[in-house]
Coordinates of C-alpha atoms in Angstrom, one line a residue:
Chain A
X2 CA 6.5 -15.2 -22.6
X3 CA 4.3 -15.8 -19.4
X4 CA 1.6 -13.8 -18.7
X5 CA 2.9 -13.1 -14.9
X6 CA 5.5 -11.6 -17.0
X7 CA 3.0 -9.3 -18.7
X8 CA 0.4 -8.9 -16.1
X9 CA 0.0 -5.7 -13.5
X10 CA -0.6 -6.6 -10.0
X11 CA -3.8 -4.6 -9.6
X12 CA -6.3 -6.7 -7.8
X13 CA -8.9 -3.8 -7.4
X14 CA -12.1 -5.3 -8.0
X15 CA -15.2 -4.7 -7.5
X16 CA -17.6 -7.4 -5.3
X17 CA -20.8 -9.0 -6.2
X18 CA -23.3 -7.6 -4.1
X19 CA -21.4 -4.2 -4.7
X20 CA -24.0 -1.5 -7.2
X21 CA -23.7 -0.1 -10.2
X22 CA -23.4 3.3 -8.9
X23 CA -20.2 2.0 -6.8
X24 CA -19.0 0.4 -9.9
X25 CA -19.7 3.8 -12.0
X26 CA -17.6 5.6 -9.4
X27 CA -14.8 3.5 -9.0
X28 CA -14.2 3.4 -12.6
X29 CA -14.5 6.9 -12.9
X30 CA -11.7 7.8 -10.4
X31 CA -10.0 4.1 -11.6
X32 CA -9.7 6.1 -15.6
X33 CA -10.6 2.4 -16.3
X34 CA -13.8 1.1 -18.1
X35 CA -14.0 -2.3 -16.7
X36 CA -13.1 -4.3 -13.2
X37 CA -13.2 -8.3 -12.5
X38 CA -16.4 -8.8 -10.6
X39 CA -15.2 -11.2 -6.7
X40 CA -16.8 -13.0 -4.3
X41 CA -15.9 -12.9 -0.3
X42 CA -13.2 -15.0 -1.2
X43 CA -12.0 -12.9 -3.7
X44 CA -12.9 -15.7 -6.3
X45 CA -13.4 -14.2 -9.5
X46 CA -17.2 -14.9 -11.0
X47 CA -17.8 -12.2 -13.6
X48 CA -15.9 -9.2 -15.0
X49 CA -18.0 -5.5 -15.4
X50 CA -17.7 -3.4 -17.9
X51 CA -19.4 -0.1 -18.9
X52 CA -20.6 -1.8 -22.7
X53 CA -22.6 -4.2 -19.9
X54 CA -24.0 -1.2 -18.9
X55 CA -24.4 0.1 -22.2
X56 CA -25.7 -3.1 -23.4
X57 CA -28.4 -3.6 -20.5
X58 CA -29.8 0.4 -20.6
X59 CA -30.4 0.3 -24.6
X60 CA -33.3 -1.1 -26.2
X61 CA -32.4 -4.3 -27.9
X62 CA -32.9 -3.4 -31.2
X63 CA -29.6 -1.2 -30.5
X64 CA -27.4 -3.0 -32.2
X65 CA -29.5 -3.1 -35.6
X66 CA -29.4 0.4 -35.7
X67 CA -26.6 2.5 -37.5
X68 CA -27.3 5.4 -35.4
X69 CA -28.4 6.2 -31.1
X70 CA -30.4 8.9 -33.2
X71 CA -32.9 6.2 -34.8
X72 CA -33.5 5.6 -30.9
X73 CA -37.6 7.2 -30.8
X74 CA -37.0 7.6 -26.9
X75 CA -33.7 8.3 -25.4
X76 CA -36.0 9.3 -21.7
X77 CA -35.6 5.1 -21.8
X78 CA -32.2 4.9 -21.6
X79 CA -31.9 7.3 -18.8
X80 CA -34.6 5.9 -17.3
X81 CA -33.5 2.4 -17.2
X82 CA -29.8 3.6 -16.1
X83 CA -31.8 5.6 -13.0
X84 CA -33.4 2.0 -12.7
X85 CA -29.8 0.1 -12.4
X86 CA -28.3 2.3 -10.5
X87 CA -28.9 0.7 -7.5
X88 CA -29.0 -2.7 -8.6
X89 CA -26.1 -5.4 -7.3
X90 CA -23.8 -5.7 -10.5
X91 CA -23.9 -9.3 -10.6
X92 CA -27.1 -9.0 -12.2
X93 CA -25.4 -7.1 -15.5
X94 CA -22.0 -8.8 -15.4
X95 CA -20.7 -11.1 -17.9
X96 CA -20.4 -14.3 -16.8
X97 CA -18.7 -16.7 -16.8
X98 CA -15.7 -15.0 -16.3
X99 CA -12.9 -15.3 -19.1
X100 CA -9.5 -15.5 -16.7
X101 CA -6.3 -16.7 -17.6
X102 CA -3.5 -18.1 -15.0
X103 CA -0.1 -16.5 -14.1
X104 CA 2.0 -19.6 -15.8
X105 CA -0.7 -19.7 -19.1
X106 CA 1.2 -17.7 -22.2
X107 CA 0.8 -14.5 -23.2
X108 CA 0.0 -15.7 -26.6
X109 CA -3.4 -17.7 -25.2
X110 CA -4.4 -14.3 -23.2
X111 CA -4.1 -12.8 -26.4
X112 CA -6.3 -15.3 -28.6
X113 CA -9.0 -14.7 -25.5
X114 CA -8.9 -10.7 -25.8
X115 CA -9.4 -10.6 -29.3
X116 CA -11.5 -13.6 -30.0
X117 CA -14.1 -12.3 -27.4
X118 CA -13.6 -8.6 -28.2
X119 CA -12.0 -7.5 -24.8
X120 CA -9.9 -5.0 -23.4
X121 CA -8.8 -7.0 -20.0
X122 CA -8.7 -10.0 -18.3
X123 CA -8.3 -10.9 -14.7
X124 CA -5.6 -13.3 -14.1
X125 CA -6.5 -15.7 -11.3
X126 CA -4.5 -18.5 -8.9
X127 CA -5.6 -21.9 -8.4
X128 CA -8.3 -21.4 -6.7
X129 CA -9.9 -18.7 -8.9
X130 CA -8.3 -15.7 -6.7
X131 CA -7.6 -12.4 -8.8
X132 CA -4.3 -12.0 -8.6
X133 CA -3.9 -9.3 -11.4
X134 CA -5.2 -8.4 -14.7
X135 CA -3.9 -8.5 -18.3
X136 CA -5.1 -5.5 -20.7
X137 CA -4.7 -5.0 -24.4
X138 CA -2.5 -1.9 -24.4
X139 CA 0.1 -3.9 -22.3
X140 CA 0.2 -7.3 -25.1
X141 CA 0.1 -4.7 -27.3
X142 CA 3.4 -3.0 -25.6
X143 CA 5.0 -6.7 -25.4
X144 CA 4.1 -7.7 -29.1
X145 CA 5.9 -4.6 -30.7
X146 CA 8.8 -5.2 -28.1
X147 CA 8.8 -8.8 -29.7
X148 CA 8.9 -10.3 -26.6
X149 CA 5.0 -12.0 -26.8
X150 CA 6.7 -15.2 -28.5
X151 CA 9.3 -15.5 -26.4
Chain B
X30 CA 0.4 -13.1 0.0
X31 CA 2.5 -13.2 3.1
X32 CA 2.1 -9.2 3.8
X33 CA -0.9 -6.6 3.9
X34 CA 0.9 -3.1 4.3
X35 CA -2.3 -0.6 5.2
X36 CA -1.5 3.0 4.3
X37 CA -4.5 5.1 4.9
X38 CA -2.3 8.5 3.3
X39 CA 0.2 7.2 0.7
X40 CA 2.2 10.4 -0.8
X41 CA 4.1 10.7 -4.0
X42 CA 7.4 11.2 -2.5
X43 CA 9.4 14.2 -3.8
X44 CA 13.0 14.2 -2.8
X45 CA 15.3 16.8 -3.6
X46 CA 19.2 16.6 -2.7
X47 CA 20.1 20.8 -2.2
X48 CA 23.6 21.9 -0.9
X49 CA 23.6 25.0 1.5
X50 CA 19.6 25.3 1.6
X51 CA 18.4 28.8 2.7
X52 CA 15.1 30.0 3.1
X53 CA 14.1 32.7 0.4
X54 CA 17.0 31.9 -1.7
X55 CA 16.5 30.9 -5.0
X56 CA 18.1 27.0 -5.6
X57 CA 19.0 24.9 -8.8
X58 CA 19.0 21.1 -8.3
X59 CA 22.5 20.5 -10.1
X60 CA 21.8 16.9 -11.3
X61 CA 18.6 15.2 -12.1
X62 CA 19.3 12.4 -10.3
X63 CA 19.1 15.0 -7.2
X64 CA 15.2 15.0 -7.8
X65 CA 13.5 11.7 -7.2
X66 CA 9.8 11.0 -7.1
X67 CA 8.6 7.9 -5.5
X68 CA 5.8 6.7 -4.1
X69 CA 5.6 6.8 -0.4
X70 CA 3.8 6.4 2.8
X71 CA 4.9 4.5 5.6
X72 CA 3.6 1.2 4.7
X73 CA 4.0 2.1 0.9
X74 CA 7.5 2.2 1.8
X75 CA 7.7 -1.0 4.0
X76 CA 6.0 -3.0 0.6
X77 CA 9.0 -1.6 -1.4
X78 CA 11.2 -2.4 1.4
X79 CA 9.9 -6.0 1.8
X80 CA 10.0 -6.4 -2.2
X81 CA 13.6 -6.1 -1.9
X82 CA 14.0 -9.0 1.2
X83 CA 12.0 -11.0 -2.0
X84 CA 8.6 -11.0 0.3
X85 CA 5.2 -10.4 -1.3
X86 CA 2.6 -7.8 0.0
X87 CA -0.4 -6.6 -0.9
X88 CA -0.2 -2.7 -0.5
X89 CA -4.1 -0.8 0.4
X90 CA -5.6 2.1 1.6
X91 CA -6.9 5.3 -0.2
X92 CA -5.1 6.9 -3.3
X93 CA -6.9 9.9 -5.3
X94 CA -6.7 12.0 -8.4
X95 CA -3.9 12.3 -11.1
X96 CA -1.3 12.1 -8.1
X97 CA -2.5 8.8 -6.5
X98 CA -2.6 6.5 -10.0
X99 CA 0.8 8.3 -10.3
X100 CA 1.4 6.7 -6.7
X101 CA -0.4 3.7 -7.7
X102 CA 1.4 2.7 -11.2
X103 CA 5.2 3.3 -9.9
X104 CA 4.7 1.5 -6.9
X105 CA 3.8 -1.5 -8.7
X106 CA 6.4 -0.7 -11.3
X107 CA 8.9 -1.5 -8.3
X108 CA 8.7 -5.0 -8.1
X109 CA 6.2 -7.8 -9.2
X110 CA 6.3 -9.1 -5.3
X111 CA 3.7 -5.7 -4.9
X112 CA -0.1 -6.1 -5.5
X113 CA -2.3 -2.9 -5.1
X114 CA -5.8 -3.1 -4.2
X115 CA -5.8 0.9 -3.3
X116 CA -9.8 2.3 -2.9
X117 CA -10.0 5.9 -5.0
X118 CA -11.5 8.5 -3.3
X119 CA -12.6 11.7 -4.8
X120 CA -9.7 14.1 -3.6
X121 CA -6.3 14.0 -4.6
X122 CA -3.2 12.2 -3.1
X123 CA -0.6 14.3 -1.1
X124 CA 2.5 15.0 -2.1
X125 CA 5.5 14.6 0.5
X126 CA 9.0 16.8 0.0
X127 CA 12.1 16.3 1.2
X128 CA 15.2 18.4 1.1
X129 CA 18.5 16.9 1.9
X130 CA 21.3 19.1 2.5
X131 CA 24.5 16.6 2.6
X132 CA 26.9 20.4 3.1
X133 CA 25.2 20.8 6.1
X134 CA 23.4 17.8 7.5
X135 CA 20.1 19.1 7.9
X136 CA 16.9 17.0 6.1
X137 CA 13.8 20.0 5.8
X138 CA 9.8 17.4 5.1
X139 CA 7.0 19.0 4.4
X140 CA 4.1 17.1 4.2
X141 CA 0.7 18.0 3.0
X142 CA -2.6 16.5 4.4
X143 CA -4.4 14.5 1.8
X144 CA -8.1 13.6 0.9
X145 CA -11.3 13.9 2.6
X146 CA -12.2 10.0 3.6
X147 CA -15.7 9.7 3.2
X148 CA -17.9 7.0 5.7
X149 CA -18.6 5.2 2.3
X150 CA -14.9 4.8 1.6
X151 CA -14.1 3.6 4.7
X152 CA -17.0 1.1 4.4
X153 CA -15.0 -0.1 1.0
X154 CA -11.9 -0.2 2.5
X155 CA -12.6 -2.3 5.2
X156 CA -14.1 -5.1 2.7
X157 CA -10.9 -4.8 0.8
X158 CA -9.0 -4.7 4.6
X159 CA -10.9 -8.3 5.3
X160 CA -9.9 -9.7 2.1
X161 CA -6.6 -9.0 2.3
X162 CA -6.5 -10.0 6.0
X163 CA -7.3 -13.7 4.6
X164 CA -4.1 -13.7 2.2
X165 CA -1.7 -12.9 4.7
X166 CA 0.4 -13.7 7.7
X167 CA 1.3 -10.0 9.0
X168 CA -0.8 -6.6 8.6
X169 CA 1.4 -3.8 9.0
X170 CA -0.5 -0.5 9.8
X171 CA 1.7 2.5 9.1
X172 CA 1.5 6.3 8.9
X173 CA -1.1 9.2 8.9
X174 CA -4.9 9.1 8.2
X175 CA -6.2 11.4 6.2
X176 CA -8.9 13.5 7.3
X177 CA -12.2 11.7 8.3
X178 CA -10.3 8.2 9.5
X179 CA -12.0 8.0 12.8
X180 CA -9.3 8.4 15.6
X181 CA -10.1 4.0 16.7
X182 CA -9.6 3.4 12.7
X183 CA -6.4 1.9 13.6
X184 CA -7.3 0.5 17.2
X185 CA -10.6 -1.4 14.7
X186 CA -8.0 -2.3 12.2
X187 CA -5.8 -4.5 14.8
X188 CA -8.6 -5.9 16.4
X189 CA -10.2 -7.5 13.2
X190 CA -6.8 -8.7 12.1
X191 CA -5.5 -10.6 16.2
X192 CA -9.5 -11.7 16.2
X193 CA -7.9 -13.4 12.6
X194 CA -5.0 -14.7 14.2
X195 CA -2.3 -12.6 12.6
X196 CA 0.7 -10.6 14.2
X197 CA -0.4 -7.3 13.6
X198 CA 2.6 -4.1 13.2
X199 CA 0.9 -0.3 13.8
X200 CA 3.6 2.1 13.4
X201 CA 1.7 5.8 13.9
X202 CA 1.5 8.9 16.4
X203 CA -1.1 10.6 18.4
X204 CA -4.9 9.3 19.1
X205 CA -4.4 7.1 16.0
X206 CA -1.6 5.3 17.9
X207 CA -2.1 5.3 21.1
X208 CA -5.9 3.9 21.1
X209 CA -4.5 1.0 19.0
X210 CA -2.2 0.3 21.6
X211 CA -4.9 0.3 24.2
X212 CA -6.7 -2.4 22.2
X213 CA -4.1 -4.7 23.3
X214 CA -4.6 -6.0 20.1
X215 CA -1.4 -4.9 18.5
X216 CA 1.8 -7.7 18.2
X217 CA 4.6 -4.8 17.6
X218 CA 4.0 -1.1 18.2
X219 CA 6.3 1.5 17.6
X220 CA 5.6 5.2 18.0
X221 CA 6.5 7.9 15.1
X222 CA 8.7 10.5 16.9
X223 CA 9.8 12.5 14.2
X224 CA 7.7 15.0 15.1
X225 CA 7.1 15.6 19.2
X226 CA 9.0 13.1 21.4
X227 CA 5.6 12.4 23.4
X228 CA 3.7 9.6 24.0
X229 CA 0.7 9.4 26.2
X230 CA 0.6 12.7 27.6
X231 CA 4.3 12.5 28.5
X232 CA 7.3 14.0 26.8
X233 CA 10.3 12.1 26.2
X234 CA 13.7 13.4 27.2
X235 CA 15.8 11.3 29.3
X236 CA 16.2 7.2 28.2
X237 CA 14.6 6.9 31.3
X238 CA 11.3 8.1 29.7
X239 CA 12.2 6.4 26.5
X240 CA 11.9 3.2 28.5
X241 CA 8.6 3.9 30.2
X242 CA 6.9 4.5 27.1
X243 CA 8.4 1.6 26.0
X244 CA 7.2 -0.4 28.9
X245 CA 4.2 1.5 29.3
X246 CA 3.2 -0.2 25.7
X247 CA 3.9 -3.5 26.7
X248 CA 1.7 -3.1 29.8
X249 CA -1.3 -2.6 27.4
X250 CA -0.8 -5.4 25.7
X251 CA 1.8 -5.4 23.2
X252 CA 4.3 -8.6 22.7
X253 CA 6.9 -5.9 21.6
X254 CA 7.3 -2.0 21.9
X255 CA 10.1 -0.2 19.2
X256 CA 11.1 3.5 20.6
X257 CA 13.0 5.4 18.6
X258 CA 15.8 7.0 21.3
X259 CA 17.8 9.9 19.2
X260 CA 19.3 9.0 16.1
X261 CA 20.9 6.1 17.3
X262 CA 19.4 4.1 19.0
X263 CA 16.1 2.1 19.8
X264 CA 14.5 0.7 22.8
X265 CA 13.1 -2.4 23.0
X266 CA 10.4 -3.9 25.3
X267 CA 8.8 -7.1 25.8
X268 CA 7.6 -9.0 28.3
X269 CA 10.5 -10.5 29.2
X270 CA 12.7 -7.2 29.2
X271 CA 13.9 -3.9 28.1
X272 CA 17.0 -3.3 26.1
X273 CA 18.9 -0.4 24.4
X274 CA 19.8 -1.3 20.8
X275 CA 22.7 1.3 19.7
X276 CA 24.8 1.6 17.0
X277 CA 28.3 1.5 16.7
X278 CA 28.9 4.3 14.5
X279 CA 27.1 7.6 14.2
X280 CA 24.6 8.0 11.8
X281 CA 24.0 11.5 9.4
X282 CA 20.9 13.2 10.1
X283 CA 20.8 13.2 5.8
X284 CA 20.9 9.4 5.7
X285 CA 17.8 8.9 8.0
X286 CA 15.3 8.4 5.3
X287 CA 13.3 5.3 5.2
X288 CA 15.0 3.5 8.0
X289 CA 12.2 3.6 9.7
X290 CA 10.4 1.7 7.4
X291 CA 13.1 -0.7 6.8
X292 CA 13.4 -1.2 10.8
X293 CA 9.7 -2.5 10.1
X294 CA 10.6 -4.3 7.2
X295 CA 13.5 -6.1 8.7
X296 CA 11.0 -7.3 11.7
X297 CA 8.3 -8.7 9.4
X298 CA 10.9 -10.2 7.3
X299 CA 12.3 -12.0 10.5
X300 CA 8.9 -12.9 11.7
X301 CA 7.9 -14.3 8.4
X302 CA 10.8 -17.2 8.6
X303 CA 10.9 -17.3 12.8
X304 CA 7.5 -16.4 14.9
X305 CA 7.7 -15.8 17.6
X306 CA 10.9 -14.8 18.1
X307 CA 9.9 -11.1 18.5
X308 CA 13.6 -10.1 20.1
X309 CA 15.1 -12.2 16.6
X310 CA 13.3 -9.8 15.1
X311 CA 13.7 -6.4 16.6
X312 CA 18.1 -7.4 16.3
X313 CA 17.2 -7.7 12.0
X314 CA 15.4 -4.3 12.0
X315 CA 17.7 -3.3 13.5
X316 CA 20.3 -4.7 11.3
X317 CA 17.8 -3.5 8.3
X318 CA 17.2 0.6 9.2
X319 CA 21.4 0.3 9.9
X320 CA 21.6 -0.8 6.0
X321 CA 19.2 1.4 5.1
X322 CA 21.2 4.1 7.0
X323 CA 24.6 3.6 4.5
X324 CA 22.8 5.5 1.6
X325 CA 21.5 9.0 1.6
X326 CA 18.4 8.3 -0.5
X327 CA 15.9 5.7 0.2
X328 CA 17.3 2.4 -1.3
X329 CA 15.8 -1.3 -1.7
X330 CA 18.6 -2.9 1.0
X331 CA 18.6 -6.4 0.0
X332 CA 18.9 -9.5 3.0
X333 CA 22.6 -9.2 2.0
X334 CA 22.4 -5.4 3.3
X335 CA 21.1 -6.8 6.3
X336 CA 23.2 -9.4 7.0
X337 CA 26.2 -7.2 6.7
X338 CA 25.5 -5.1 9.1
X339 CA 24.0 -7.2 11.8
X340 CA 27.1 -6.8 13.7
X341 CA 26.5 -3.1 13.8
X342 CA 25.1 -2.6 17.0
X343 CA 25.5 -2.9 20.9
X344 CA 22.6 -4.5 23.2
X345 CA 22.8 -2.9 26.8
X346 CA 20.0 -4.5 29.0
X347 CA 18.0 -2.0 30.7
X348 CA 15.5 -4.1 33.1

């Protein structure tokens, strides 16, 4: 199986100079948690999610701690989201993008989701235009359909 | 992408087939294939349509709330020739309803409004509107605004897309219309006359004034002007001439739905193999809102559909 066969045909992204407030909101009427992060040619160079956000507001030492209540100051957090609010989101993107193409198989978009922990990928032409996105819930839906070996 | 449909108010289309309708009278739908929801929208409906003459589109605009991802999620269920690159605003999507009565003919709409457009969504959609203009051949701006579209959205909209060199398709009514029209940047411009038959400050009665308008459009600046005469008929103008397109058999009231749309379809489809030829093209839209015209519901017609009937009509030259 293909992963044109698989992907949805949402190219809503979000562009490069655009802020993380207008990412925030977008996802927030989106119901998603992530979108592929374009250029003005609609080139995909990053992908945004809210665990960047996440990631970038926390103090490092975060992740060493079992709990956000071992966290001494949580006025930080909020005071470093108020700080990124306004900020251009290709400053907290992940990047290089991880994008598979139309004809690659659904198999390979799967290794790429789970080996690097991720819910979606944007699926790009080739010249690097979004053209879709493949999520987990939808390999998931074509795996237990037995069609993902096809 | 060959196709950027723009539809500033899509609608989850609600259609309900409803035998002897009567106002405060209670009615049971008999079968559930008698309730249909869809997404709609004129240029919704034309990215549907096109799907089915196998041609890709990219389908924008504004879509909110529970009711637009609804909108959002089916339409792309249609086909994989649909992309979607809608921009959510905070309100939610309209619903559109439509009871057909087949016992007596009569088709009763009732459409809602839809969001509040706010100058910061209109600053994302015409980002998304530029991209998109880039991937395609033909912009096709259809239907209503919701409220806070400026009344020169759509007159803005055909300008940026002829200043990029693409044939540019407004189908609308009112201020919306008209001032793209006066742009002169529009390629094809048809007015919505479902609701008053008036254009410009004049009412439409005889084919008379159905062929002013028509030329009247062509004066400011249109290659190609599509009036809707009755239920039968269009009239086309161009520079070159005006002519009556009629069909040969009448045409239900109840079987009106979409054609329309596919009349647009049927045009960009031609364009897309022949530019240019902008009277090639109104003769297959017209062909395509005839197929359209066979079923009661709103159907995919396929170039087959079209084909069949493109014998289904009389051209009478008018000028």
């Amino acid at each position: 199986m293909l992963v044109r066969e698989a992907m949805i045909r949402d190219v809503s992204a979000v562009f490069e100079d655009e802020t993380i407030e207008t990412f925030t909101h977008i996802c927030l009427r989106k119901r998603t948690a992530g979108l592929p992060v374009v250029d003005e040619y609609y080139r995909v160079i990053g992908f945004m999610s809210e665990t960047d956000i996440i990631r970038n507001a926390v103090p490092s030492y975060f992740s060493l701690l079992q709990s956000a209540s071992f966290i001494p100051d949580t006025q930080q957090f909020v005071q470093r989201l108020a700080q990124m609010r306004n900020r251009p989101v290709i400053d907290y993107m992940k990047k290089p993008p991880i994008a598979v193409a139309d004809d690659d198989t659904v198999m390979y978009a799967a290794d790429l989701l789970i080996k690097n922990g991720l819910k979606t990928l944007p699926v790009v032409d080739e010249q690097n235009r979004l053209i879709g996105i493949v999520t987990r819930i939808h390999l998931i839906h074509a795996a237990s359909h037995g069609t993902i070996s096809e | 992408m060959d196709v950027l449909t723009v539809t500033l108010n899509p609608a989850l289309d609600r259609e309900l087939i409803v035998e002897n309708l009567e106002v405060d009278r209670l009615h049971r739908v008999k079968n559930p294939k008698y309730s249909v929801m869809q997404p709609g929208g004129k240029g919704v409906n034309v990215s549907i349509i096109l799907s089915g003459l196998q041609v890709p589109s990219l389908a924008i605009g504004f879509i909110g709330g529970f009711i637009g991802t609804v909108v959002e999620e089916r339409l792309r269920e249609v086909s994989p020739l649909i992309s979607t690159s809608f921009v959510h605003v905070e309100e939610e999507t309209r619903e559109n309803i439509t009871i057909v009565d087949p016992i007596n003919d009569t088709m009763t709409e009732i459409n809602s409004v839809g969001p509040s457009i706010t100058e910061e969504d209109l600053e994302m959609f015409m980002r998304r509107f530029r991209i998109g203009l880039k991937r395609s051949r033909i912009v096709v701006i259809s239907g209503s605004a919701p409220p806070g579209v400026p009344d020169d959205f759509y007159a803005t909209l055909s300008e940026e897309a002829r200043a990029e060199g693409k044939v540019v398709i407004v189908e609308a009514v009112g201020p919306l219309f008209e001032k793209a029209v006066e742009s002169g940047a529009v390629s094809i411009a048809k007015p919505d006359l479902r609701g008053a038959q008036e254009l410009f400050g004049q009412e439409l009665v005889e084919l008379e004034d159905y062929q002013g308008a028509a030329e009247e459009i062509v004066s400011r600046g249109s290659l190609m002007a599509v009036v809707s005469f009755h239920i039968e008929g269009d009239v086309i103008a161009t520079s070159e001439g005006t002519w009556l397109l009629s069909t040969k058999e009448q045409v239900e009231r109840s079987h009106l739905l979409g054609t329309g749309d596919s009349l647009i379809a049927g045009a960009v489809h031609h364009l897309l193999i022949t530019p240019d030829d902008y009277f090639g093209a109104a003769k297959h839209a017209m062909a395509a809102a005839i197929a359209e015209s066979a079923y009661v519901e709103k159907m995919i017609i396929t170039d087959e559909d079209v084909i069949r009937f493109e014998d289904f009509f009389t051209i009478k030259k008018l000028r």
